[in-house]
Every structure is written in C-alpha cells, then in structure tokens.
PDB file of C-alpha atoms and ligand atoms in Angstrom:
ATOM      1  CA  MET L   1      -2.819 -18.629  -4.451  1.00  0.00           C
ATOM      2  CA  THR L   2      -6.261 -17.199  -4.036  1.00  0.00           C
ATOM      3  CA  ASP L   3      -8.173 -14.237  -5.450  1.00  0.00           C
ATOM      4  CA  ALA L   4     -10.005 -12.004  -3.004  1.00  0.00           C
ATOM      5  CA  GLN L   5     -13.763 -11.867  -3.637  1.00  0.00           C
ATOM      6  CA  LEU L   6     -14.998  -8.305  -3.159  1.00  0.00           C
ATOM      7  CA  HIS L   7     -18.548  -7.733  -1.840  1.00  0.00           C
ATOM      8  CA  VAL L   8     -19.499  -4.057  -2.097  1.00  0.00           C
ATOM      9  CA  GLU L   9     -22.424  -3.391   0.247  1.00  0.00           C
ATOM     10  CA  ASP L  10     -24.192  -0.282   1.483  1.00  0.00           C
ATOM     11  CA  ASP L  11     -23.969  -1.837   4.965  1.00  0.00           C
ATOM     12  CA  PRO L  12     -21.017  -4.259   4.960  1.00  0.00           C
ATOM     13  CA  ALA L  13     -21.007  -4.440   8.763  1.00  0.00           C
ATOM     14  CA  LYS L  14     -24.503  -5.968   8.614  1.00  0.00           C
ATOM     15  CA  ALA L  15     -23.334  -8.569   6.095  1.00  0.00           C
ATOM     16  CA  VAL L  16     -20.319  -9.477   8.234  1.00  0.00           C
ATOM     17  CA  GLY L  17     -22.548  -9.587  11.329  1.00  0.00           C
ATOM     18  CA  GLU L  18     -24.615 -12.226   9.549  1.00  0.00           C
ATOM     19  CA  LEU L  19     -21.480 -14.264   8.739  1.00  0.00           C
ATOM     20  CA  LEU L  20     -20.367 -14.086  12.369  1.00  0.00           C
ATOM     21  CA  ALA L  21     -23.826 -15.099  13.580  1.00  0.00           C
ATOM     22  CA  GLU L  22     -23.654 -18.230  11.396  1.00  0.00           C
ATOM     23  CA  ALA L  23     -19.998 -19.034  12.107  1.00  0.00           C
ATOM     24  CA  VAL L  24     -19.102 -22.207  13.990  1.00  0.00           C
ATOM     25  CA  GLY L  25     -15.994 -23.522  15.710  1.00  0.00           C
ATOM     26  CA  SER L  26     -13.032 -21.189  16.229  1.00  0.00           C
ATOM     27  CA  ILE L  27     -13.438 -17.546  15.268  1.00  0.00           C
ATOM     28  CA  SER L  28     -10.629 -14.991  15.295  1.00  0.00           C
ATOM     29  CA  LEU L  29     -11.839 -11.420  15.817  1.00  0.00           C
ATOM     30  CA  THR L  30     -10.176  -8.230  14.647  1.00  0.00           C
ATOM     31  CA  GLY L  31      -9.667  -5.007  16.545  1.00  0.00           C
ATOM     32  CA  GLY L  32      -9.752  -1.403  15.460  1.00  0.00           C
ATOM     33  CA  SER L  33     -12.902   0.691  15.191  1.00  0.00           C
ATOM     34  CA  THR L  34     -14.604  -0.792  12.124  1.00  0.00           C
ATOM     35  CA  PRO L  35     -15.969  -4.094  13.462  1.00  0.00           C
ATOM     36  CA  ARG L  36     -18.107  -2.702  16.322  1.00  0.00           C
ATOM     37  CA  ALA L  37     -21.375  -2.603  14.329  1.00  0.00           C
ATOM     38  CA  ALA L  38     -20.711  -6.083  12.898  1.00  0.00           C
ATOM     39  CA  TYR L  39     -20.253  -7.484  16.412  1.00  0.00           C
ATOM     40  CA  GLU L  40     -23.433  -5.811  17.674  1.00  0.00           C
ATOM     41  CA  HIS L  41     -25.386  -7.176  14.711  1.00  0.00           C
ATOM     42  CA  ALA L  42     -23.991 -10.696  15.205  1.00  0.00           C
ATOM     43  CA  ALA L  43     -25.008 -10.678  18.880  1.00  0.00           C
ATOM     44  CA  ALA L  44     -28.514  -9.509  17.995  1.00  0.00           C
ATOM     45  CA  LEU L  45     -28.903 -12.238  15.358  1.00  0.00           C
ATOM     46  CA  GLN L  46     -27.349 -15.092  17.331  1.00  0.00           C
ATOM     47  CA  PRO L  47     -27.206 -14.753  21.142  1.00  0.00           C
ATOM     48  CA  ASP L  48     -26.040 -18.346  21.598  1.00  0.00           C
ATOM     49  CA  TRP L  49     -22.292 -18.725  21.044  1.00  0.00           C
ATOM     50  CA  SER L  50     -21.985 -21.795  23.276  1.00  0.00           C
ATOM     51  CA  GLY L  51     -19.562 -24.328  21.840  1.00  0.00           C
ATOM     52  CA  ARG L  52     -17.654 -21.686  19.896  1.00  0.00           C
ATOM     53  CA  HIS L  53     -14.115 -20.477  20.609  1.00  0.00           C
ATOM     54  CA  VAL L  54     -13.202 -16.811  20.213  1.00  0.00           C
ATOM     55  CA  TYR L  55      -9.664 -15.566  19.626  1.00  0.00           C
ATOM     56  CA  TRP L  56      -8.131 -12.269  18.470  1.00  0.00           C
ATOM     57  CA  SER L  57      -5.844 -11.558  15.521  1.00  0.00           C
ATOM     58  CA  ASP L  58      -3.922  -9.038  17.570  1.00  0.00           C
ATOM     59  CA  GLU L  59      -3.993  -6.907  20.678  1.00  0.00           C
ATOM     60  CA  ARG L  60      -2.487  -3.706  21.936  1.00  0.00           C
ATOM     61  CA  CYS L  61      -0.184  -3.861  24.979  1.00  0.00           C
ATOM     62  CA  VAL L  62      -2.291  -1.634  27.217  1.00  0.00           C
ATOM     63  CA  PRO L  63      -3.835  -2.089  30.705  1.00  0.00           C
ATOM     64  CA  ARG L  64      -6.767  -4.519  30.955  1.00  0.00           C
ATOM     65  CA  GLU L  65      -9.492  -1.834  30.962  1.00  0.00           C
ATOM     66  CA  ASP L  66      -7.808   0.532  28.506  1.00  0.00           C
ATOM     67  CA  GLU L  67     -10.120   1.887  25.792  1.00  0.00           C
ATOM     68  CA  ARG L  68      -7.547   0.859  23.169  1.00  0.00           C
ATOM     69  CA  SER L  69      -7.953  -2.837  23.980  1.00  0.00           C
ATOM     70  CA  ASN L  70      -9.304  -4.940  21.109  1.00  0.00           C
ATOM     71  CA  TYR L  71     -10.680  -7.373  23.672  1.00  0.00           C
ATOM     72  CA  LEU L  72     -12.672  -4.594  25.336  1.00  0.00           C
ATOM     73  CA  LEU L  73     -14.185  -3.613  21.980  1.00  0.00           C
ATOM     74  CA  ALA L  74     -15.425  -7.185  21.427  1.00  0.00           C
ATOM     75  CA  LYS L  75     -16.517  -7.565  25.059  1.00  0.00           C
ATOM     76  CA  ARG L  76     -18.795  -4.530  24.874  1.00  0.00           C
ATOM     77  CA  ALA L  77     -20.082  -4.999  21.300  1.00  0.00           C
ATOM     78  CA  LEU L  78     -20.417  -8.785  21.297  1.00  0.00           C
ATOM     79  CA  LEU L  79     -19.560 -10.918  24.342  1.00  0.00           C
ATOM     80  CA  ASP L  80     -21.579  -8.943  26.915  1.00  0.00           C
ATOM     81  CA  ARG L  81     -24.608  -9.109  24.620  1.00  0.00           C
ATOM     82  CA  LEU L  82     -24.665 -12.909  24.324  1.00  0.00           C
ATOM     83  CA  ALA L  83     -27.047 -15.124  26.318  1.00  0.00           C
ATOM     84  CA  HIS L  84     -24.663 -18.075  25.996  1.00  0.00           C
ATOM     85  CA  LYS L  85     -20.956 -17.286  25.894  1.00  0.00           C
ATOM     86  CA  PRO L  86     -18.195 -18.860  23.803  1.00  0.00           C
ATOM     87  CA  SER L  87     -14.879 -20.006  25.178  1.00  0.00           C
ATOM     88  CA  VAL L  88     -12.863 -16.774  25.177  1.00  0.00           C
ATOM     89  CA  HIS L  89      -9.120 -16.889  24.521  1.00  0.00           C
ATOM     90  CA  ARG L  90      -7.966 -13.406  25.470  1.00  0.00           C
ATOM     91  CA  ILE L  91      -4.438 -12.217  24.738  1.00  0.00           C
ATOM     92  CA  HIS L  92      -2.901 -11.219  28.088  1.00  0.00           C
ATOM     93  CA  ALA L  93      -1.356  -8.144  26.524  1.00  0.00           C
ATOM     94  CA  TRP L  94      -1.215  -6.148  29.757  1.00  0.00           C
ATOM     95  CA  ALA L  95       1.701  -8.352  30.788  1.00  0.00           C
ATOM     96  CA  ASP L  96       5.192  -8.560  29.344  1.00  0.00           C
ATOM     97  CA  PRO L  97       4.790  -8.696  25.520  1.00  0.00           C
ATOM     98  CA  ALA L  98       7.126 -11.652  24.978  1.00  0.00           C
ATOM     99  CA  ALA L  99       5.464 -13.637  27.764  1.00  0.00           C
ATOM    100  CA  ALA L 100       2.017 -12.691  26.433  1.00  0.00           C
ATOM    101  CA  ALA L 101       2.961 -13.860  22.945  1.00  0.00           C
ATOM    102  CA  ASP L 102       4.321 -17.152  24.301  1.00  0.00           C
ATOM    103  CA  ALA L 103       1.192 -17.735  26.385  1.00  0.00           C
ATOM    104  CA  TYR L 104      -1.136 -16.978  23.480  1.00  0.00           C
ATOM    105  CA  GLU L 105       0.851 -19.312  21.226  1.00  0.00           C
ATOM    106  CA  ILE L 106       0.219 -22.099  23.756  1.00  0.00           C
ATOM    107  CA  GLU L 107      -3.440 -21.060  24.073  1.00  0.00           C
ATOM    108  CA  ILE L 108      -3.929 -21.399  20.301  1.00  0.00           C
ATOM    109  CA  GLY L 109      -2.117 -24.744  20.233  1.00  0.00           C
ATOM    110  CA  ASP L 110      -3.157 -26.636  17.130  1.00  0.00           C
ATOM    111  CA  ALA L 111      -6.483 -24.802  16.756  1.00  0.00           C
ATOM    112  CA  ARG L 112      -7.315 -23.715  13.228  1.00  0.00           C
ATOM    113  CA  PHE L 113      -9.634 -20.751  12.808  1.00  0.00           C
ATOM    114  CA  ASP L 114     -12.852 -21.635  10.982  1.00  0.00           C
ATOM    115  CA  LEU L 115     -13.301 -17.929  10.351  1.00  0.00           C
ATOM    116  CA  SER L 116     -10.684 -15.193  10.681  1.00  0.00           C
ATOM    117  CA  LEU L 117     -12.180 -11.691  10.624  1.00  0.00           C
ATOM    118  CA  LEU L 118      -9.612  -9.031   9.713  1.00  0.00           C
ATOM    119  CA  GLY L 119      -9.478  -5.301   9.126  1.00  0.00           C
ATOM    120  CA  LEU L 120      -7.226  -3.381   6.756  1.00  0.00           C
ATOM    121  CA  GLY L 121      -5.065  -0.443   7.732  1.00  0.00           C
ATOM    122  CA  PRO L 122      -4.712   2.533   5.359  1.00  0.00           C
ATOM    123  CA  ASP L 123      -1.061   1.460   5.001  1.00  0.00           C
ATOM    124  CA  GLY L 124      -2.125  -2.060   4.029  1.00  0.00           C
ATOM    125  CA  HIS L 125      -1.340  -3.612   7.407  1.00  0.00           C
ATOM    126  CA  VAL L 126      -3.307  -6.600   8.611  1.00  0.00           C
ATOM    127  CA  ALA L 127      -3.609  -7.642  12.256  1.00  0.00           C
ATOM    128  CA  SER L 128      -0.529  -5.885  13.636  1.00  0.00           C
ATOM    129  CA  LEU L 129       1.742  -6.848  10.751  1.00  0.00           C
ATOM    130  CA  PHE L 130       2.890  -3.485   9.401  1.00  0.00           C
ATOM    131  CA  PRO L 131       4.774  -2.773   6.164  1.00  0.00           C
ATOM    132  CA  GLY L 132       8.507  -3.329   6.608  1.00  0.00           C
ATOM    133  CA  SER L 133       8.164  -4.732  10.130  1.00  0.00           C
ATOM    134  CA  PRO L 134      10.406  -7.626  11.247  1.00  0.00           C
ATOM    135  CA  GLN L 135       7.249  -9.366  12.533  1.00  0.00           C
ATOM    136  CA  LEU L 136       6.243  -9.932   8.885  1.00  0.00           C
ATOM    137  CA  ALA L 137       9.219 -12.270   8.489  1.00  0.00           C
ATOM    138  CA  VAL L 138       8.401 -14.472  11.514  1.00  0.00           C
ATOM    139  CA  ARG L 139       7.595 -17.892  10.101  1.00  0.00           C
ATOM    140  CA  HIS L 140       8.360 -20.317  12.941  1.00  0.00           C
ATOM    141  CA  ARG L 141       5.745 -18.954  15.353  1.00  0.00           C
ATOM    142  CA  LEU L 142       1.963 -18.424  15.407  1.00  0.00           C
ATOM    143  CA  VAL L 143       2.272 -15.323  17.593  1.00  0.00           C
ATOM    144  CA  THR L 144       4.848 -12.571  17.800  1.00  0.00           C
ATOM    145  CA  HIS L 145       5.122  -9.035  19.177  1.00  0.00           C
ATOM    146  CA  GLY L 146       6.561  -5.727  18.107  1.00  0.00           C
ATOM    147  CA  PRO L 147       6.046  -1.987  17.718  1.00  0.00           C
ATOM    148  CA  ALA L 148       3.032  -0.494  15.931  1.00  0.00           C
ATOM    149  CA  GLY L 149       3.443   1.182  12.578  1.00  0.00           C
ATOM    150  CA  LEU L 150       0.294   3.272  13.052  1.00  0.00           C
ATOM    151  CA  GLU L 151      -1.821   4.700  15.873  1.00  0.00           C
ATOM    152  CA  PRO L 152      -2.081   3.592  18.620  1.00  0.00           C
ATOM    153  CA  PHE L 153       1.709   3.506  18.923  1.00  0.00           C
ATOM    154  CA  VAL L 154       1.885   0.843  21.605  1.00  0.00           C
ATOM    155  CA  THR L 155       3.572  -2.535  21.448  1.00  0.00           C
ATOM    156  CA  ARG L 156       1.359  -5.102  19.744  1.00  0.00           C
ATOM    157  CA  ILE L 157       0.866  -8.839  20.099  1.00  0.00           C
ATOM    158  CA  THR L 158      -0.094 -10.278  16.720  1.00  0.00           C
ATOM    159  CA  LEU L 159      -0.731 -13.469  14.819  1.00  0.00           C
ATOM    160  CA  THR L 160       2.041 -14.110  12.347  1.00  0.00           C
ATOM    161  CA  LEU L 161       1.566 -14.536   8.611  1.00  0.00           C
ATOM    162  CA  PRO L 162       1.614 -18.362   8.888  1.00  0.00           C
ATOM    163  CA  ALA L 163      -1.094 -18.196  11.558  1.00  0.00           C
ATOM    164  CA  LEU L 164      -3.245 -15.891   9.423  1.00  0.00           C
ATOM    165  CA  LEU L 165      -2.737 -18.097   6.361  1.00  0.00           C
ATOM    166  CA  ALA L 166      -3.766 -21.219   8.299  1.00  0.00           C
ATOM    167  CA  ALA L 167      -7.371 -20.029   8.655  1.00  0.00           C
ATOM    168  CA  LYS L 168     -10.009 -22.027   6.795  1.00  0.00           C
ATOM    169  CA  ARG L 169     -11.752 -18.809   5.764  1.00  0.00           C
ATOM    170  CA  ILE L 170     -10.650 -15.150   5.807  1.00  0.00           C
ATOM    171  CA  VAL L 171     -13.160 -12.300   5.895  1.00  0.00           C
ATOM    172  CA  PHE L 172     -12.165  -8.633   5.710  1.00  0.00           C
ATOM    173  CA  LEU L 173     -14.427  -5.761   6.749  1.00  0.00           C
ATOM    174  CA  VAL L 174     -13.228  -2.470   5.272  1.00  0.00           C
ATOM    175  CA  ILE L 175     -15.125   0.818   5.431  1.00  0.00           C
ATOM    176  CA  GLY L 176     -14.278   4.355   4.355  1.00  0.00           C
ATOM    177  CA  ALA L 177     -12.621   6.326   1.574  1.00  0.00           C
ATOM    178  CA  ASP L 178      -9.334   6.418   3.477  1.00  0.00           C
ATOM    179  CA  LYS L 179      -8.990   2.674   2.819  1.00  0.00           C
ATOM    180  CA  ALA L 180      -9.670   2.808  -0.963  1.00  0.00           C
ATOM    181  CA  GLU L 181      -6.008   2.847  -2.054  1.00  0.00           C
ATOM    182  CA  ALA L 182      -5.095   0.098   0.432  1.00  0.00           C
ATOM    183  CA  VAL L 183      -8.035  -2.010  -0.815  1.00  0.00           C
ATOM    184  CA  HIS L 184      -6.865  -1.648  -4.413  1.00  0.00           C
ATOM    185  CA  ARG L 185      -3.255  -2.552  -3.569  1.00  0.00           C
ATOM    186  CA  ALA L 186      -4.104  -5.335  -1.098  1.00  0.00           C
ATOM    187  CA  PHE L 187      -6.641  -7.196  -3.230  1.00  0.00           C
ATOM    188  CA  ARG L 188      -5.928  -6.190  -6.837  1.00  0.00           C
ATOM    189  CA  GLY L 189      -2.240  -5.246  -6.815  1.00  0.00           C
ATOM    190  CA  PRO L 190       0.917  -7.366  -6.632  1.00  0.00           C
ATOM    191  CA  ILE L 191       1.512  -9.614  -3.632  1.00  0.00           C
ATOM    192  CA  THR L 192       4.182  -7.695  -1.745  1.00  0.00           C
ATOM    193  CA  ASP L 193       5.592  -7.129   1.769  1.00  0.00           C
ATOM    194  CA  GLU L 194       4.857  -3.440   1.201  1.00  0.00           C
ATOM    195  CA  ILE L 195       1.158  -4.288   1.573  1.00  0.00           C
ATOM    196  CA  PRO L 196       1.014  -7.043   4.216  1.00  0.00           C
ATOM    197  CA  ALA L 197      -2.669  -7.802   3.585  1.00  0.00           C
ATOM    198  CA  SER L 198      -1.773  -8.744  -0.029  1.00  0.00           C
ATOM    199  CA  LEU L 199       0.379 -11.601   1.300  1.00  0.00           C
ATOM    200  CA  LEU L 200      -2.756 -13.483   2.359  1.00  0.00           C
ATOM    201  CA  ARG L 201      -3.522 -14.045  -1.331  1.00  0.00           C
ATOM    202  CA  ALA L 202      -0.443 -16.329  -1.459  1.00  0.00           C
ATOM    203  CA  GLY L 203      -2.322 -18.841   0.687  1.00  0.00           C
ATOM    204  CA  ASP L 204      -5.222 -21.191  -0.055  1.00  0.00           C
ATOM    205  CA  ALA L 205      -7.816 -19.827   2.363  1.00  0.00           C
ATOM    206  CA  PRO L 206     -10.742 -18.200   0.530  1.00  0.00           C
ATOM    207  CA  ILE L 207     -10.759 -14.440   1.098  1.00  0.00           C
ATOM    208  CA  SER L 208     -14.024 -12.455   1.140  1.00  0.00           C
ATOM    209  CA  VAL L 209     -13.775  -8.688   1.430  1.00  0.00           C
ATOM    210  CA  TYR L 210     -16.895  -6.827   2.590  1.00  0.00           C
ATOM    211  CA  LEU L 211     -16.622  -3.126   1.908  1.00  0.00           C
ATOM    212  CA  ASP L 212     -18.678  -0.013   1.372  1.00  0.00           C
ATOM    213  CA  PRO L 213     -18.683   1.902  -1.951  1.00  0.00           C
ATOM    214  CA  ALA L 214     -16.194   4.457  -0.546  1.00  0.00           C
ATOM    215  CA  ALA L 215     -13.610   1.798   0.293  1.00  0.00           C
ATOM    216  CA  ALA L 216     -14.236   0.213  -3.123  1.00  0.00           C
ATOM    217  CA  ALA L 217     -13.759   3.495  -5.007  1.00  0.00           C
ATOM    218  CA  ARG L 218     -10.425   2.460  -6.580  1.00  0.00           C
TER     219      ARG L 218
HETATM  220  C1  LIG F   1      -5.809  -3.147  15.387  1.00  0.00           C
HETATM  221  C2  LIG F   1      -6.449  -4.013  14.335  1.00  0.00           C
HETATM  222  C3  LIG F   1      -5.974  -3.560  12.986  1.00  0.00           C
HETATM  223  C4  LIG F   1      -7.198  -2.968  12.343  1.00  0.00           C
HETATM  224  C5  LIG F   1      -6.816  -2.019  11.255  1.00  0.00           C
HETATM  225  C6  LIG F   1      -8.054  -1.249  10.802  1.00  0.00           C
HETATM  226  O1  LIG F   1      -5.418  -3.642  16.451  1.00  0.00           O
HETATM  227  O2  LIG F   1      -5.777  -1.920  15.128  1.00  0.00           O
HETATM  228  O3  LIG F   1      -6.415  -5.309  14.532  1.00  0.00           O
HETATM  229  O4  LIG F   1      -5.416  -4.530  12.160  1.00  0.00           O
HETATM  230  O5  LIG F   1      -8.032  -4.008  11.831  1.00  0.00           O
HETATM  231  O6  LIG F   1      -5.865  -1.119  11.793  1.00  0.00           O
HETATM  232  O7  LIG F   1      -8.481  -0.496  11.911  1.00  0.00           O
HETATM  233  P1  LIG F   1      -9.816   0.404  11.842  1.00  0.00           P
HETATM  234  O8  LIG F   1     -10.945  -0.563  11.774  1.00  0.00           O
HETATM  235  O9  LIG F   1      -9.778   1.181  13.138  1.00  0.00           O
HETATM  236  O10 LIG F   1      -9.683   1.242  10.617  1.00  0.00           O
END
C-alpha cells in the first residue's frame, strides 16, 4: 500500500518536465493533452536521451499519422526535439488491436519502468483502464486492449494494472478544475475499481501527483 504524495504547483508541467529530464532507464509516457508542455520542457532541459528507453502507457487504435495518436504527441513535443534519441518502443496500434497488444507485450518483455508518467481522466481512468471495463480485471498480461470509456471512442491498447503497478516510480500530471473530483477520489478516497487510478495505491511504487491549484481544489 502506498499513499500518493500531492505536489500542488502553479506550473506542474514544468516540474514534471524536470523529472523527465533527470529520468534514467525505461520511461513510460502518457497520452492525452496534458503532458505536451512537460515533454517540451524536458526536451529543452535535457536534449540527450541516449541510453534511455521510451514506452507508452496506452495508445489509441488510429492510423499512424492520426492526430489522436499518443505517440505522435510525444514525437512532436519530445522526441523530435532531442539531439540524441532514446530507444523508442512504439505501440503498433494502427494494426489489429489483439496483434498490437501481443507485440507490445513481447516488446516490453521483462523491462521494468524506472518512471511511469500517467494522466488522470475525469472519470478516474488511468492509461486506458476505464471504470467498469473488463480490461481492469486482466491480471495475467502486461498489455491488453478494449473499447474506450471516454473520448476519443476508439479501441485502445493499454498497460494492465499489474504492468502499471510494476513501475519503480509513478508520477501523475493532472491539470484543470474538471479533474478535481477525480483527484480527490483517486488519491484520497477508497481504493476501488470505480476509480481505476486509486488501484495504484494498492501497490508499493511511490506515487507523486503533480497538479495545479484547480485540480487540487477538492
Ligand atoms: C489517453 C491517456 C489517458 C489520459 C487521460 C487524461 O490515451 O487518453 O493515456 O489516460 O492520460 O485521459 O487525458 P488529458 O490529459 O487529455 O486530460
């Protein structure tokens, strides 16, 4: 069991950018819209990511160049800005979802993430593990796939709960008043399937949550 440490910052993306710049080893990136500024800041602080390995917590099943791709977000905000690139382990989510999940499971192998950066959905979802979804119950795999519970409503490839819990360090970046209730329930409420992000507190990995005052309002 672990308590989430909350860090309320006027510019939490800057703080997370600094953590990413200092990170070593295997780093799992999140998708969504929040992390863009953190990625840009990390690239500006540390242009040399040689020797690092970059993974994703989840990906949308969309064409390779689709604006909804989490990979494309990180490519533009981080990878393209680096002078020395990491090893990039992209989820091949444009292919058949089951095959993409199997391939990514093999790609991860026995890697353990030194840092897993995650976002929080307003419904308390983490990665693409949505409240009430069968994917939440998958325990024998590192990667699974299934429908989205929120926009964009496309099939998702996602790390499973065991894979998320296996990280050595978990960092959340959460911004905006629309996340305040989810923040309260995920990090200060009961550990429950209704709020998938709360389940990470059942593990041993330290959890740091970087958030702005609006997301911390509750
Ligand atoms: C995704 C993300 C997802 C995201 C949350 C928050 O594929 O959408 O991995 O888990 O972190 O939905 O998204 P925003 O940052 O857009 O609010």
